[in-house]
Coordinates of C-alpha atoms and ligand atoms in Angstrom, one line a residue:
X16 CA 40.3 46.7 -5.8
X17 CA 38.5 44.5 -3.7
X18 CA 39.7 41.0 -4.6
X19 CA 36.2 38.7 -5.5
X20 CA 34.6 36.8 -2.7
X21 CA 33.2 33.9 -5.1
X22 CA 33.8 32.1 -8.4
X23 CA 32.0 30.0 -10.2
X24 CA 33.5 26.5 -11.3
X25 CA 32.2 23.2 -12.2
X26 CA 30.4 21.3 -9.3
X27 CA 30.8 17.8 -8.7
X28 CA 26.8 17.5 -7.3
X29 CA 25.3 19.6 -10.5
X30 CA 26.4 21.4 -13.3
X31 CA 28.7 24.9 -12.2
X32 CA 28.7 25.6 -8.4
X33 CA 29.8 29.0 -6.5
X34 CA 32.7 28.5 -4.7
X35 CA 34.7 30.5 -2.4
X36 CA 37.6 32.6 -3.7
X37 CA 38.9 33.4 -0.3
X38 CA 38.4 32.5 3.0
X39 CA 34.9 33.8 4.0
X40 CA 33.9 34.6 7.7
X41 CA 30.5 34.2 8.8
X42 CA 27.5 35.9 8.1
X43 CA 29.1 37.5 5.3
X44 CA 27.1 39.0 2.7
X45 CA 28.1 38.2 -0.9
X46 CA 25.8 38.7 -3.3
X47 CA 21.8 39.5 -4.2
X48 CA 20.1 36.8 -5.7
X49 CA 19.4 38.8 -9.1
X50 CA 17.0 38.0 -11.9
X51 CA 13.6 38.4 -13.1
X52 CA 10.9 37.8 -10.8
X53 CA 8.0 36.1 -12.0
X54 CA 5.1 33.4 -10.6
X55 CA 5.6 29.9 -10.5
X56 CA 3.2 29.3 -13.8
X57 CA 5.3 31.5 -15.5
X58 CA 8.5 29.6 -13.9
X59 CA 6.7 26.4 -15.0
X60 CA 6.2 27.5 -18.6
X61 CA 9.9 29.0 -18.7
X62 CA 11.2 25.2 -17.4
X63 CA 8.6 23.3 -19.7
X64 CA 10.0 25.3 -22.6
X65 CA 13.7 24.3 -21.3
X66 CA 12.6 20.8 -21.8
X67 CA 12.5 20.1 -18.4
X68 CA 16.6 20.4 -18.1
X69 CA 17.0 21.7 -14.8
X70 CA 20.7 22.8 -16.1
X71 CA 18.7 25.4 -17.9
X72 CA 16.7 26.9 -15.1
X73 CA 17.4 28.7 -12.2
X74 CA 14.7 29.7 -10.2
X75 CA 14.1 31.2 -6.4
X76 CA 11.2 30.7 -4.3
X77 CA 9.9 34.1 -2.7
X78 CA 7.3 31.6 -0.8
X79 CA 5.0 33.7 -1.8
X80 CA 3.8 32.4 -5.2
X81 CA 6.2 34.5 -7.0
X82 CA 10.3 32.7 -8.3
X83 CA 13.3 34.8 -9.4
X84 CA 14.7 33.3 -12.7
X85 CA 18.3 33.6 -12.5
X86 CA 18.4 32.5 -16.3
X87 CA 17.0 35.9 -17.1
X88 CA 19.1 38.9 -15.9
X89 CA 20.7 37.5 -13.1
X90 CA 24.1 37.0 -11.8
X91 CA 26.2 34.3 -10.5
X92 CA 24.1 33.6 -7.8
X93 CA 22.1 30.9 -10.1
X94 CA 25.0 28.9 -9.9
X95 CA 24.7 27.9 -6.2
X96 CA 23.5 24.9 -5.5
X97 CA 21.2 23.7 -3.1
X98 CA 22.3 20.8 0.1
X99 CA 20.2 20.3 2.4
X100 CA 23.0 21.4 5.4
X101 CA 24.3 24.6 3.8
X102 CA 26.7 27.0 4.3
X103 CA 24.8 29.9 2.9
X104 CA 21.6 31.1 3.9
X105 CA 19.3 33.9 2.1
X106 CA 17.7 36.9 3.8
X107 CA 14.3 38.6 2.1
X108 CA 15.0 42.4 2.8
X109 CA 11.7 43.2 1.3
X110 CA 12.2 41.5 -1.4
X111 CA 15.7 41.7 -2.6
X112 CA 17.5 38.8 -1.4
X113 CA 20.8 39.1 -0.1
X114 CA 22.7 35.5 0.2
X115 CA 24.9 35.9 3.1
X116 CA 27.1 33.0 4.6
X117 CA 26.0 31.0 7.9
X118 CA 29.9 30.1 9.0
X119 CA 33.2 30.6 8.2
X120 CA 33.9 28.9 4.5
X121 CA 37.6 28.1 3.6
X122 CA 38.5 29.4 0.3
X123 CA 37.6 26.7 -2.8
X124 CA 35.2 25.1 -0.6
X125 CA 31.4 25.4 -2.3
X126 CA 28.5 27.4 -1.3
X127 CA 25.4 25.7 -0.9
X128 CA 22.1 27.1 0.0
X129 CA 18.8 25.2 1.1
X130 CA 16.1 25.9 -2.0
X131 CA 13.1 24.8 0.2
X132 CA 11.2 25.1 -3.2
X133 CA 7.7 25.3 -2.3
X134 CA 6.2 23.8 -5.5
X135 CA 2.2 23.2 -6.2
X136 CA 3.2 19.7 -7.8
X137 CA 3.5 16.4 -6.0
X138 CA 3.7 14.7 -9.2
X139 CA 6.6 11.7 -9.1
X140 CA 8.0 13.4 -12.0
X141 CA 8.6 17.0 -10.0
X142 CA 9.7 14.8 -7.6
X143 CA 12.9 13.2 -9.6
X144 CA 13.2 16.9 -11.2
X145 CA 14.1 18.3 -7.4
X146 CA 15.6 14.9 -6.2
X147 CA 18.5 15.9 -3.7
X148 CA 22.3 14.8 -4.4
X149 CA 24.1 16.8 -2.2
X150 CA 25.8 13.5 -0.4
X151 CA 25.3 15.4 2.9
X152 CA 24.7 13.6 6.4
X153 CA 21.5 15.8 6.5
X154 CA 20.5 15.4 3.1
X155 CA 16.5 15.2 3.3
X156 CA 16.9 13.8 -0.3
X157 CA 14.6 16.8 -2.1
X158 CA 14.9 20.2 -2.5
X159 CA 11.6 21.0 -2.1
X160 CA 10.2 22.0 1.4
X161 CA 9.4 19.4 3.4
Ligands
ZN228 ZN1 20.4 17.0 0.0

């Protein structure tokens, strides 16, 4: 038995965060970011239909039109937050997206990765929906692509 890389826990920036169960080294892969994939009017519909509680949607940007809902199908990887200076990046492998780590992460410390959301909305209101929290140095205060 392999002893589990990750664990998800309750997250001080928003909602449940990943965290690390052990210490991790860098550039090591932990997960796929799993779930349905769908386009972003579909995504919209899905978080419209949430009542526009982020809590209750967990979507990746492909960049290419096209989200993965982790809400539907997918595994813990929804629970990672973004920060704008993570320590988790996410590799497209023809579309399967593997979420490897950036650095060396000391067990319990949590995983962040950076969204760059590239969402067709410039409303104010998208805008406080993707506000940033993460309280890092670097913290470019959305999580949308800037
Ligand atoms: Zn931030």
């Amino acid at each position: 038995m392999t002893k589990a890389k990750f664990r998800v826990g309750n997250s001080p920036v928003h909602g449940r965060g990943l965290y690390a169960a052990v210490d991790l080294g860098a550039e090591e892969f932990l997960l796929d970011y799993a779930g349905e994939v769908i386009d972003w009017n579909d995504a919209q519909a899905r978080w419209e239909a949430a009542d526009g509680d982020p809590d209750h949607t967990f979507f990746f940007d492909l960049g290419d039109g096209r989200v993965i809902d982790g809400g539907s199908g997918g595994n813990e990887s929804r629970f990672i937050n973004h920060g704008c200076d993570p320590n988790c990046e996410t590799i497209d492998d023809e579309g399967t997206i593997h979420v490897v780590t950036l650095q060396a992460i000391p067990a319990g410390a949590e995983l962040f990765i950076d969204y760059r959301l590239s969402l067709d909305d410039d409303s104010a209101e998208a805008a406080a929906v993707y506000a940033c929290r993460c309280g890092s140095p670097a913290c470019r205060g959305t999580m949308l692509a800037g």
